mmCIF file of C-alpha atoms and ligand atoms in Angstrom:
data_model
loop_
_atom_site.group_PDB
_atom_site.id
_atom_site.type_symbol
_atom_site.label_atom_id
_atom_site.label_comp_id
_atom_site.label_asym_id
_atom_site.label_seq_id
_atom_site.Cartn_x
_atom_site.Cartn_y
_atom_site.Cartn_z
ATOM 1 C CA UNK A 656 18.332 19.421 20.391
ATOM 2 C CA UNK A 657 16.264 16.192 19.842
ATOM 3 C CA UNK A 658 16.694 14.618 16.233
ATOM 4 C CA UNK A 659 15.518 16.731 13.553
ATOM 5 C CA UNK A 660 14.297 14.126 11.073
ATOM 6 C CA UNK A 661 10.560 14.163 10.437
ATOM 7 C CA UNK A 662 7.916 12.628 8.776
ATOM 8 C CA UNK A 663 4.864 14.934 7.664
ATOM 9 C CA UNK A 664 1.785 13.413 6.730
ATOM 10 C CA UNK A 665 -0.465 15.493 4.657
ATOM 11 C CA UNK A 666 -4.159 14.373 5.062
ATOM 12 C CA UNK A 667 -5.613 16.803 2.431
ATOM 13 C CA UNK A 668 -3.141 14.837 0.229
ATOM 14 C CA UNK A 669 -4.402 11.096 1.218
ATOM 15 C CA UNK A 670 -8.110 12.558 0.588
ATOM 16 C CA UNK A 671 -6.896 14.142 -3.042
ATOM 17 C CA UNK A 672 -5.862 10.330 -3.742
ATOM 18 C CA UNK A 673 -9.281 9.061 -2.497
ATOM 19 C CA UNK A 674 -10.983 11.360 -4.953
ATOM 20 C CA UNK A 675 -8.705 10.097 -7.773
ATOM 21 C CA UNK A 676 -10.076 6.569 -6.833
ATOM 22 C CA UNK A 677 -13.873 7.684 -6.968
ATOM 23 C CA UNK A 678 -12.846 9.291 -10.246
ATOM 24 C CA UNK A 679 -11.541 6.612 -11.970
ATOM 25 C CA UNK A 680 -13.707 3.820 -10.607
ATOM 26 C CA UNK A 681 -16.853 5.260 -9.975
ATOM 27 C CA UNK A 682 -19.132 2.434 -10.039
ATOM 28 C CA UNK A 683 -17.365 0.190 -7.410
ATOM 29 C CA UNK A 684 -17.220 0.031 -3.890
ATOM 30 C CA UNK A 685 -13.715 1.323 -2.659
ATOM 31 C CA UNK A 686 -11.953 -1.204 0.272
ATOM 32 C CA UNK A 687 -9.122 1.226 1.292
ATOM 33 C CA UNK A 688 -6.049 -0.696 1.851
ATOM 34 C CA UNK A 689 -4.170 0.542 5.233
ATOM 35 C CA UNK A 690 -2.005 -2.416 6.167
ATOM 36 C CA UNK A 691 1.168 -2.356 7.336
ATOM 37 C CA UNK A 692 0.354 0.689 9.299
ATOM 38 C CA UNK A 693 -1.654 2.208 6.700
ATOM 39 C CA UNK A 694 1.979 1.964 4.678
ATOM 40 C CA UNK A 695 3.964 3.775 7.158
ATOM 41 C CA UNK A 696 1.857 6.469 7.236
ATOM 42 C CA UNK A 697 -0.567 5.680 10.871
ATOM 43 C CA UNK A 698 -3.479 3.584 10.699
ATOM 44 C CA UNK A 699 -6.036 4.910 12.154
ATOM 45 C CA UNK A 700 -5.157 8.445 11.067
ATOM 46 C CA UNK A 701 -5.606 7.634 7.634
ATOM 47 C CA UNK A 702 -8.815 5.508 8.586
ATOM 48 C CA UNK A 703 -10.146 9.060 9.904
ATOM 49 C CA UNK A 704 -9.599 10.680 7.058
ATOM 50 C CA UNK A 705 -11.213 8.413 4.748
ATOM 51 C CA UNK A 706 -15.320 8.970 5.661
ATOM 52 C CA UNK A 707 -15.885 7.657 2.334
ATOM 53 C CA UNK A 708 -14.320 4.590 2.017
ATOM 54 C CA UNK A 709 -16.726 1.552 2.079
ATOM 55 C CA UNK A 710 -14.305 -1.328 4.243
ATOM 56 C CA UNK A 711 -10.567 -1.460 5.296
ATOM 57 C CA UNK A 712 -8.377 -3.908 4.564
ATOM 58 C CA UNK A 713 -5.852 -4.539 6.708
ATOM 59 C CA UNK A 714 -2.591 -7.289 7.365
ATOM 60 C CA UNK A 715 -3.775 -8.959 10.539
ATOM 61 C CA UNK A 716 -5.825 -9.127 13.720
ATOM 62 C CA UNK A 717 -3.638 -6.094 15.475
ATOM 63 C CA UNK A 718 -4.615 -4.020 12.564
ATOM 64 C CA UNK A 719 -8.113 -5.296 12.488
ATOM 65 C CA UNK A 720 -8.692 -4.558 16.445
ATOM 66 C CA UNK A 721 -6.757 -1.527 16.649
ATOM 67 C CA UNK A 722 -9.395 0.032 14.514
ATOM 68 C CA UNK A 723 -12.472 -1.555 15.662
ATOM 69 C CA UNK A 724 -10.969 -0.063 19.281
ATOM 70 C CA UNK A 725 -10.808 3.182 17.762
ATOM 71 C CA UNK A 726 -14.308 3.005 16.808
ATOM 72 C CA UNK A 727 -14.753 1.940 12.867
ATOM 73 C CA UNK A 728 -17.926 0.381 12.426
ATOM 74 C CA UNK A 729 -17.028 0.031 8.803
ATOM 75 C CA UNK A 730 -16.166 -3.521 7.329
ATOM 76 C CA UNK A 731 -12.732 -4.423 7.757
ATOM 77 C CA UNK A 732 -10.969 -7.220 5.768
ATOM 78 C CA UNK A 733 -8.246 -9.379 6.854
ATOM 79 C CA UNK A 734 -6.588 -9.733 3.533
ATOM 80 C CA UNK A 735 -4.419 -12.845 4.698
ATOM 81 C CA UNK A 736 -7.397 -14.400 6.796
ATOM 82 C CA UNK A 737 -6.881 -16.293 9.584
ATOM 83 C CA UNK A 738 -3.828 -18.162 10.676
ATOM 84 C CA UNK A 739 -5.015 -20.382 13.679
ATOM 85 C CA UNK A 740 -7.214 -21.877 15.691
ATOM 86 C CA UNK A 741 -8.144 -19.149 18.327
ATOM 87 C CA UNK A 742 -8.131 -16.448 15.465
ATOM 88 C CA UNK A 743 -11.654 -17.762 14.730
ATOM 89 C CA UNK A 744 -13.310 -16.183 17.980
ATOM 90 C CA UNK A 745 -11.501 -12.631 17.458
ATOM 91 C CA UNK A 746 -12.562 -12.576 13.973
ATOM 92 C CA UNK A 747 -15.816 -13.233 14.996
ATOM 93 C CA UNK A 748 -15.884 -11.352 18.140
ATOM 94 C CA UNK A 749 -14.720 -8.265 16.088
ATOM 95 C CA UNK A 750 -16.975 -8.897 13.239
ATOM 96 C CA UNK A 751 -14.292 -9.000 10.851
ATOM 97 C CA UNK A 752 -14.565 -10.127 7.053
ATOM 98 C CA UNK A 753 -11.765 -12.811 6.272
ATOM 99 C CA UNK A 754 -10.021 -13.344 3.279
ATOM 100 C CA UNK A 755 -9.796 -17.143 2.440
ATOM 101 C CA UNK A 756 -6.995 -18.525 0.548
ATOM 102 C CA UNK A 757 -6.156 -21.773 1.406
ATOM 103 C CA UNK A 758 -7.907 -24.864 2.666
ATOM 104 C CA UNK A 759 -6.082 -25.043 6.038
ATOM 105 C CA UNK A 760 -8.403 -21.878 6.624
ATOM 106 C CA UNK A 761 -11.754 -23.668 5.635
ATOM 107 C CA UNK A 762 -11.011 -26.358 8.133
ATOM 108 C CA UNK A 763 -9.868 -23.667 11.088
ATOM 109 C CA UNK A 764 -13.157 -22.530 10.446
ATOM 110 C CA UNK A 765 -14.525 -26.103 10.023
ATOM 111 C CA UNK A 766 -13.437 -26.597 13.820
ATOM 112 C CA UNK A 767 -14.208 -23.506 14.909
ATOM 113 C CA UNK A 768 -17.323 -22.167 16.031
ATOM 114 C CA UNK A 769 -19.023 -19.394 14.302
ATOM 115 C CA UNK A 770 -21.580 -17.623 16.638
ATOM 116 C CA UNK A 771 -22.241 -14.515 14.367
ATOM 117 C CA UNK A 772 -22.192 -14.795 10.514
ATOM 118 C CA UNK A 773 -18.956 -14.418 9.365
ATOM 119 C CA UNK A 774 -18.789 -12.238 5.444
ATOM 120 C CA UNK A 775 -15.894 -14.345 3.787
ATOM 121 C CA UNK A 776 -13.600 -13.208 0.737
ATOM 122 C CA UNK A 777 -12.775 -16.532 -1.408
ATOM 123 C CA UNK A 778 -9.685 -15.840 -3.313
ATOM 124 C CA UNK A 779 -8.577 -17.169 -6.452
ATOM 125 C CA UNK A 780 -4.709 -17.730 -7.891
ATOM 126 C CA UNK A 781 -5.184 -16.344 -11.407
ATOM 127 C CA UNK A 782 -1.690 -16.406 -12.298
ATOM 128 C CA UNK A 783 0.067 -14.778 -10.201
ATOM 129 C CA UNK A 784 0.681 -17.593 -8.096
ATOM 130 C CA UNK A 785 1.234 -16.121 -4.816
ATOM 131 C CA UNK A 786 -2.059 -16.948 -3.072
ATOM 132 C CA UNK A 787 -5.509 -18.357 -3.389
ATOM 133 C CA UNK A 788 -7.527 -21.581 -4.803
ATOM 134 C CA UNK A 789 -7.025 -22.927 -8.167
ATOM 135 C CA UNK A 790 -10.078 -21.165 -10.046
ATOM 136 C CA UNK A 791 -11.419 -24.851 -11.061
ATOM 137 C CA UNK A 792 -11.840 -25.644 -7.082
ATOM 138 C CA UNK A 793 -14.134 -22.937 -6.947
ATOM 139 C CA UNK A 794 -17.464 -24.707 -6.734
ATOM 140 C CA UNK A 795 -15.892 -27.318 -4.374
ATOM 141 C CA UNK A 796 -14.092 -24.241 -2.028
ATOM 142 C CA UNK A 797 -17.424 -22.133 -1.814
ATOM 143 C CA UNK A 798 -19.784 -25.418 -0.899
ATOM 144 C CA UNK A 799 -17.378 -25.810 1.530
ATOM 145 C CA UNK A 800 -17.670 -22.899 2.710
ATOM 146 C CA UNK A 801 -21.602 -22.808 2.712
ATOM 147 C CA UNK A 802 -21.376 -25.860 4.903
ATOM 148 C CA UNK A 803 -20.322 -24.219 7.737
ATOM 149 C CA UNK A 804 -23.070 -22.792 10.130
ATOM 150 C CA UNK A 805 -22.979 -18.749 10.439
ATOM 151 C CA UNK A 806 -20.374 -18.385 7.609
ATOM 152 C CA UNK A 807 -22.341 -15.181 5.386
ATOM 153 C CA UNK A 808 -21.945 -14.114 2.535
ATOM 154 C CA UNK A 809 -19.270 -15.438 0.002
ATOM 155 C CA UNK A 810 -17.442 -12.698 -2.277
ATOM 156 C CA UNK A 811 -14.725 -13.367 -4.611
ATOM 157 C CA UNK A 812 -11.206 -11.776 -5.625
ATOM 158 C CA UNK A 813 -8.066 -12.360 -7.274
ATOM 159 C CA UNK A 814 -4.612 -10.041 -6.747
ATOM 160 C CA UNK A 815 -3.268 -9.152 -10.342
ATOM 161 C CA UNK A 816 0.926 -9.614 -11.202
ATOM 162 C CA UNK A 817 1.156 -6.851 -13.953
ATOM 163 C CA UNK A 818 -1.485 -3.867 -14.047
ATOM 164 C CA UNK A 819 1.258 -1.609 -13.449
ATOM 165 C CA UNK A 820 2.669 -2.584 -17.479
ATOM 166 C CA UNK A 821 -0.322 -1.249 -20.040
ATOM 167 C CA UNK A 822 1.071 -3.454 -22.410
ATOM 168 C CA UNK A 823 1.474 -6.897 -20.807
ATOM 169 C CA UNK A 824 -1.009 -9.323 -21.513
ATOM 170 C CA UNK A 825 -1.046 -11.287 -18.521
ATOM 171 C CA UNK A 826 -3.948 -8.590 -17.081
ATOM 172 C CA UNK A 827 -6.349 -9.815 -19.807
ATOM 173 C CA UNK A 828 -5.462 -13.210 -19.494
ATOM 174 C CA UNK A 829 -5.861 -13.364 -15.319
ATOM 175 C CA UNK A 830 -9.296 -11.703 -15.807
ATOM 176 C CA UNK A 831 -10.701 -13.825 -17.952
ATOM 177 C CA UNK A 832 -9.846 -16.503 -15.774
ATOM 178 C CA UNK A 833 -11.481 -14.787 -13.064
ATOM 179 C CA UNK A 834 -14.574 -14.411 -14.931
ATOM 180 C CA UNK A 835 -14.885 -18.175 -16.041
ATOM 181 C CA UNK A 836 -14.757 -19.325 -12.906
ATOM 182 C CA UNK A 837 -16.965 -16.838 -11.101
ATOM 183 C CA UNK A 838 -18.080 -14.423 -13.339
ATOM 184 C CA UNK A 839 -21.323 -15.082 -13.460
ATOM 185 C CA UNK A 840 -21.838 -16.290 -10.084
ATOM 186 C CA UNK A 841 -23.962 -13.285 -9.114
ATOM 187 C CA UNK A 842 -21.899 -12.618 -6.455
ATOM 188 C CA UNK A 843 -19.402 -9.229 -5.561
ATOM 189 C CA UNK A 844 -16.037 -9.493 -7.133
ATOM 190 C CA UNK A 845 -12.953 -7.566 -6.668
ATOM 191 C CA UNK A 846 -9.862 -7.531 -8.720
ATOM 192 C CA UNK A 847 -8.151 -4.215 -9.067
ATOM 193 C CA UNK A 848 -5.001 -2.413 -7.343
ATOM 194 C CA UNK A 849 -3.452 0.921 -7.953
ATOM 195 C CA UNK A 850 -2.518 0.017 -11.283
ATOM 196 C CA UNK A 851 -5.445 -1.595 -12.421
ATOM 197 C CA UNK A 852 -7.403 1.254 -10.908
ATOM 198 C CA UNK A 853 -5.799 3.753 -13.078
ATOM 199 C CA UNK A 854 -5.221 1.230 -16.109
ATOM 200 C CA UNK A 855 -7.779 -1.712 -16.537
ATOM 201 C CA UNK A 856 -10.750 -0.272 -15.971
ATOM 202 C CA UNK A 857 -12.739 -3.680 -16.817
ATOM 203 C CA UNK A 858 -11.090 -4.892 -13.796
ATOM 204 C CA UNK A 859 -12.847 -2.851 -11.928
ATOM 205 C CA UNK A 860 -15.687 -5.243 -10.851
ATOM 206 C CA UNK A 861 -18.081 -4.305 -7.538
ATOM 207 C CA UNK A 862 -14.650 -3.442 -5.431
ATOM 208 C CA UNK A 863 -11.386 -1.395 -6.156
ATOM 209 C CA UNK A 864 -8.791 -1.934 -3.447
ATOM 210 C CA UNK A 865 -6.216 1.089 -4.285
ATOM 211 C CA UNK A 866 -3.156 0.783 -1.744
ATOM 212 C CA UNK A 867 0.019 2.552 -2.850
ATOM 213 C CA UNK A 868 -2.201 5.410 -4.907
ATOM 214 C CA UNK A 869 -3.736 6.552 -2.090
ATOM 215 C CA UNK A 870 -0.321 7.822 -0.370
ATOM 216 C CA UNK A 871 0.406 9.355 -3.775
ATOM 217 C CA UNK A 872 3.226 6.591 -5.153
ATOM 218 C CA UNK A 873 2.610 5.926 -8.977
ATOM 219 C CA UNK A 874 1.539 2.711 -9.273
ATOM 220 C CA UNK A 875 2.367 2.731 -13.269
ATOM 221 C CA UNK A 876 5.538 1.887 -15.130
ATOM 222 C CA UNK A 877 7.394 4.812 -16.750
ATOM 223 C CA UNK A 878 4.444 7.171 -14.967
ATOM 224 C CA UNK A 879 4.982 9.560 -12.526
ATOM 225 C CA UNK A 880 2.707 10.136 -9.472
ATOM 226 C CA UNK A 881 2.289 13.637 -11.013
ATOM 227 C CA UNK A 882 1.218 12.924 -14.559
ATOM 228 C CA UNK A 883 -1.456 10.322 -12.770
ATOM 229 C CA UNK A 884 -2.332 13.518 -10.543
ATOM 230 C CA UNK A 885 -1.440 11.902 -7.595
ATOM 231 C CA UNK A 886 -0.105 13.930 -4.130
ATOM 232 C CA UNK A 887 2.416 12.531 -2.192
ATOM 233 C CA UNK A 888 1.267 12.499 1.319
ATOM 234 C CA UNK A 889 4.061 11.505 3.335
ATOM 235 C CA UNK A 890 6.952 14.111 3.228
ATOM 236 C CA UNK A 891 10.173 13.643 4.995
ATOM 237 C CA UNK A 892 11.945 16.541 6.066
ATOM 238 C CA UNK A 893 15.061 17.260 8.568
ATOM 239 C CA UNK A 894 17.822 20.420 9.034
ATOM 240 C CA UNK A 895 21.309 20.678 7.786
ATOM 241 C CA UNK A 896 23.639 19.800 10.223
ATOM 242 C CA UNK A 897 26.533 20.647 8.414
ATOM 243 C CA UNK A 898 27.547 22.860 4.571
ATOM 244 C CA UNK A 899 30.970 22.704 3.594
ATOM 245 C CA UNK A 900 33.427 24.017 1.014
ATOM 246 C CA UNK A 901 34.650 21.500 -1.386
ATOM 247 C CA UNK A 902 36.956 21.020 -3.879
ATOM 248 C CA UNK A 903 36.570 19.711 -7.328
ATOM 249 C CA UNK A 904 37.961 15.805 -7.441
ATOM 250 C CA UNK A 905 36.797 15.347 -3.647
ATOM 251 C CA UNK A 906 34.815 12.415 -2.692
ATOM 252 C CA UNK A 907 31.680 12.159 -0.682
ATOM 253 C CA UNK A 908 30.576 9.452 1.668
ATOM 254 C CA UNK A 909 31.590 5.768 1.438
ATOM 255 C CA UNK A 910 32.426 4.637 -1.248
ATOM 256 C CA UNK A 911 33.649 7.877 -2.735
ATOM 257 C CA UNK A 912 30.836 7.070 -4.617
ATOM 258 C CA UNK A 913 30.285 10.391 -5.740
ATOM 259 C CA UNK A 914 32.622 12.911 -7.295
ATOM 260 C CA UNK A 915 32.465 17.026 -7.022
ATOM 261 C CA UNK A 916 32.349 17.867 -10.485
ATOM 262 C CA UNK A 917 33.593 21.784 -9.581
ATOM 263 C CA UNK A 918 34.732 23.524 -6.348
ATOM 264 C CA UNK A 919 31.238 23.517 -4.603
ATOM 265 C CA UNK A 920 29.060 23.488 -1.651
ATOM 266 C CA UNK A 921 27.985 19.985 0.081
ATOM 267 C CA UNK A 922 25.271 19.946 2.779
ATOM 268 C CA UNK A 923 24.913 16.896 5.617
ATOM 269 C CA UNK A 924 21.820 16.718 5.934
ATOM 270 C CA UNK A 925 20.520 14.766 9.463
ATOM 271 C CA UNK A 926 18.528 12.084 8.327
ATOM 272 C CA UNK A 927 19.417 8.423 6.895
ATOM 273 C CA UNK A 928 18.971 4.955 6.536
ATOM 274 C CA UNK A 929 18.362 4.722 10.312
ATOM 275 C CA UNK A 930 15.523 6.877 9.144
ATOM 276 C CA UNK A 931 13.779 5.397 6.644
ATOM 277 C CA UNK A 932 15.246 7.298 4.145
ATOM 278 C CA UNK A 933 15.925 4.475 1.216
ATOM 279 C CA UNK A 934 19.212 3.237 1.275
ATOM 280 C CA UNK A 935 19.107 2.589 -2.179
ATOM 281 C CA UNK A 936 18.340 6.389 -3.096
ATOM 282 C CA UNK A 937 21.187 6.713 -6.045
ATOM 283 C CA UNK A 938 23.627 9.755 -6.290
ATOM 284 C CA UNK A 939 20.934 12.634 -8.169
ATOM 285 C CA UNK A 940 17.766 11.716 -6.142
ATOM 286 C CA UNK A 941 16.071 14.853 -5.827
ATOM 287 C CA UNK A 942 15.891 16.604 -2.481
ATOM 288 C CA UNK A 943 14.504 20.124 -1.700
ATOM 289 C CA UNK A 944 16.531 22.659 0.257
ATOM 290 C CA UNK A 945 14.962 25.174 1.429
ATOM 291 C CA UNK A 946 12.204 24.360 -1.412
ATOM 292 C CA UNK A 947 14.939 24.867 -3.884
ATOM 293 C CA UNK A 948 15.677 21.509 -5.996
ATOM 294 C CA UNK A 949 18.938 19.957 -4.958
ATOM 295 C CA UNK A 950 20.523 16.342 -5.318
ATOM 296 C CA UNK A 951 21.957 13.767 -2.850
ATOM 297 C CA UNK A 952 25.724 13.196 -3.816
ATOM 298 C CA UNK A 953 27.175 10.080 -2.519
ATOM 299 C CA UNK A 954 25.668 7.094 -0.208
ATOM 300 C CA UNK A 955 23.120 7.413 1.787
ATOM 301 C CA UNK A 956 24.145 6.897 5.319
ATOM 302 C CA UNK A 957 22.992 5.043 8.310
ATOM 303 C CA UNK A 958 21.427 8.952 9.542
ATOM 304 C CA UNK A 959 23.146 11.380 7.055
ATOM 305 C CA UNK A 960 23.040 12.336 3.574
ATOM 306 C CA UNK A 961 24.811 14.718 1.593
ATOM 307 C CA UNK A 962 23.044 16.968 -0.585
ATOM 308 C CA UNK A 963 24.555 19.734 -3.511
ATOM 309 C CA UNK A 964 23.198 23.231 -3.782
ATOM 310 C CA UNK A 965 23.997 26.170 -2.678
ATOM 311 C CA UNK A 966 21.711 27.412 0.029
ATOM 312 C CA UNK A 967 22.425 28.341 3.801
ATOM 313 C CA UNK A 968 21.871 25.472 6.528
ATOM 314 C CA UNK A 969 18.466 25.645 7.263
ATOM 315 C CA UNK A 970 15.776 23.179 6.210
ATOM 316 C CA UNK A 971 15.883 20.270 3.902
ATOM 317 C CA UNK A 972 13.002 18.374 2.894
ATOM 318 C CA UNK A 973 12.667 15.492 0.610
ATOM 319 C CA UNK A 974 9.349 13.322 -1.177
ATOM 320 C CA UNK A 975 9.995 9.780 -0.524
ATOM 321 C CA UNK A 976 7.880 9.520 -3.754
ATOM 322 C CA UNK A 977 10.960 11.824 -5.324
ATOM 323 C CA UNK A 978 13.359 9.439 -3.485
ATOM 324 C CA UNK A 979 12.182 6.227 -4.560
ATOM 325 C CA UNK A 980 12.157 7.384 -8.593
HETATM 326 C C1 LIG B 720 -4.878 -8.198 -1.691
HETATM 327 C C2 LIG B 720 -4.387 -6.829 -1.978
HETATM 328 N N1 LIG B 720 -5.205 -5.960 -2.594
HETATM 329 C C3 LIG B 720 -4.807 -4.693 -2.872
HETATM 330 C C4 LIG B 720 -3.544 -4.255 -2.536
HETATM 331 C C5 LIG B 720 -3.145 -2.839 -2.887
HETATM 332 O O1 LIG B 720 -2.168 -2.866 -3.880
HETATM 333 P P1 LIG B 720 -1.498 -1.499 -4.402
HETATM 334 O O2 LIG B 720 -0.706 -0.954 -3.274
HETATM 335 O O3 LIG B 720 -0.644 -1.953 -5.538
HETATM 336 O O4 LIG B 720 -2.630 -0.638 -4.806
HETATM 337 C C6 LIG B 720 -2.668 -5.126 -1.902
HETATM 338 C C7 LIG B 720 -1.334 -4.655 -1.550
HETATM 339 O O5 LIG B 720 -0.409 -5.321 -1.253
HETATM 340 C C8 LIG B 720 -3.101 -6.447 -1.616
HETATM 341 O O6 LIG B 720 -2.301 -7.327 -1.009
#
């Protein structure tokens, strides 16, 4: 039998999300983030499924060409721009929007040649000090810019620290930052996440860039994915490989992390750290068994986990979005 372990990705569920976005931000223009594989979920399958979204952005060139080959004519956006020298032809060659952070990029681009315009996102460090210009070099960064022969239009953004707290100031204070400096610069802005999505809506600006929401993780504090009417799309399911008597006082896993509280059944289910399955997932994580509620019980293991209830060893399934709470 090959391994049982399985992840199911529910499209219906990723479009759901997509809707939420459109719902909550409906005067911007929605740049659907599907890096890193679209989060684990397959990049150009989600692409496919979202008809609606206005541009992609995406981790690096592989990402970038991978969908271009799989014929999106949509914008795509390198969110971490270019990194050397012969990036500047691909990028070009793929017509591909680049996100500029740092002036190493200006002068790749500087020495480059441009033969198409070239769209460029200039982005801004408003506090959360990660990347992007300081906002006062923003004049200096976009003439720059505007210097170089082909290179398009100039947009700005900034990435915020703390959307996903309702109460932390920092939000307020890293957009009006962002508007000093190019607020009223007449051209498109883009500031808000998941979080700020569903909890600043002045951040909203021209562009929303939802990530996380759209595979149905919460991206707010103390909120669950299902009070923000959110669908977990990815669903990871396996079979039980093994349910056993056991006694109360026995042990599971290493560790003997986890204690039977009463004579009881344990399940081993086939699916682990190996997996995917987070290896941080606590003792009580929910899991389903045969759509009944259940709980792991013990360590997770490099491709096992043991699970309580009661039912007969048939299939287990369990939301990552479950697992990670
Ligand atoms: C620049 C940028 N914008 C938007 C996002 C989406 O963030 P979230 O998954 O919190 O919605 C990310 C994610 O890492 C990002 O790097």
């Amino acid at each position: 039998m090959t391994r049982p372990a399985r992840a199911r990705i529910n499209l219906q569920a990723l479009q759901h999300n997509f809707s939420r976005v459109q719902h909550a931000a409906p005067r911007s223009k929605i740049m659907a983030i599907i890096k890193a594989n679209a989060y684990g979920h397959g990049l150009v399958r989600v692409a496919q499924a979202l008809p609606a979204a206005d541009a992609f952005g995406v981790a690096c060139l592989d990402e970038a060409i991978s969908l271009r080959e799989a014929g999106f004519d949509r914008r795509i956006v390198l969110l971490e721009g270019l990194f050397a020298a012969e990036d500047v032809g691909l990028i070009n060659g793929y017509r591909l929007d680049v996100v500029i952070h740092h002036s190493s990029q200006i002068e790749l681009l500087e020495q480059g040649r441009l033969l198409r315009p070239l769209d460029a996102w200039v982005k801004l460090d408003t506090g959360m000090h990660r990347l992007g210009f300081e906002p006062d070099s923003v004049a200096s960064v976009t003439q720059r810019l505007q210097n170089i022969p082909q290179l398009g239009v100039i947009r700005y953004m900034s990435h915020l620290s703390c959307a996903d707290d309702p109460d932390n100031v920092a939000t307020g204070r890293q957009l009006q930052v962002f508007l000093d400096a190019v607020g009223t610069s007449g051209a498109e802005q883009t500031l808000a996440n998941s979080a700020a999505i569903l909890g600043w809506p002045d951040t909203h600006r021209d562009w929303v860039r939802p990530g996380i929401m759209l595979y149905g993780g919460s991206p707010l504090a103390g909120r669950s994915a299902q009070s923000l009417e959110l669908q977990p799309v990815m669903t990871l399911g396996t079979r039980l490989i093994a349910v056993n008597e056991r006694r109360q006082g026995d042990a599971i896993g290493y560790g003997e992390d986890w204690i039977c509280p009463t004579d009881m059944r344990i399940g081993v289910a086939a699916i682990g750290y190996g997996d995917g399955y987070p290896r941080h997932a606590p003792s009580g994580t929910p899991v389903l068994v045969n759509g009944k509620r259940a709980a792991l019980a013990g360590r997770v293991s490099m491709d096992m986990i043991s699970s309580t209830g009661r039912s007969s060893p048939h299939r287990t399934t369990s939301s990552p979005t479950l697992a990670a709470g």
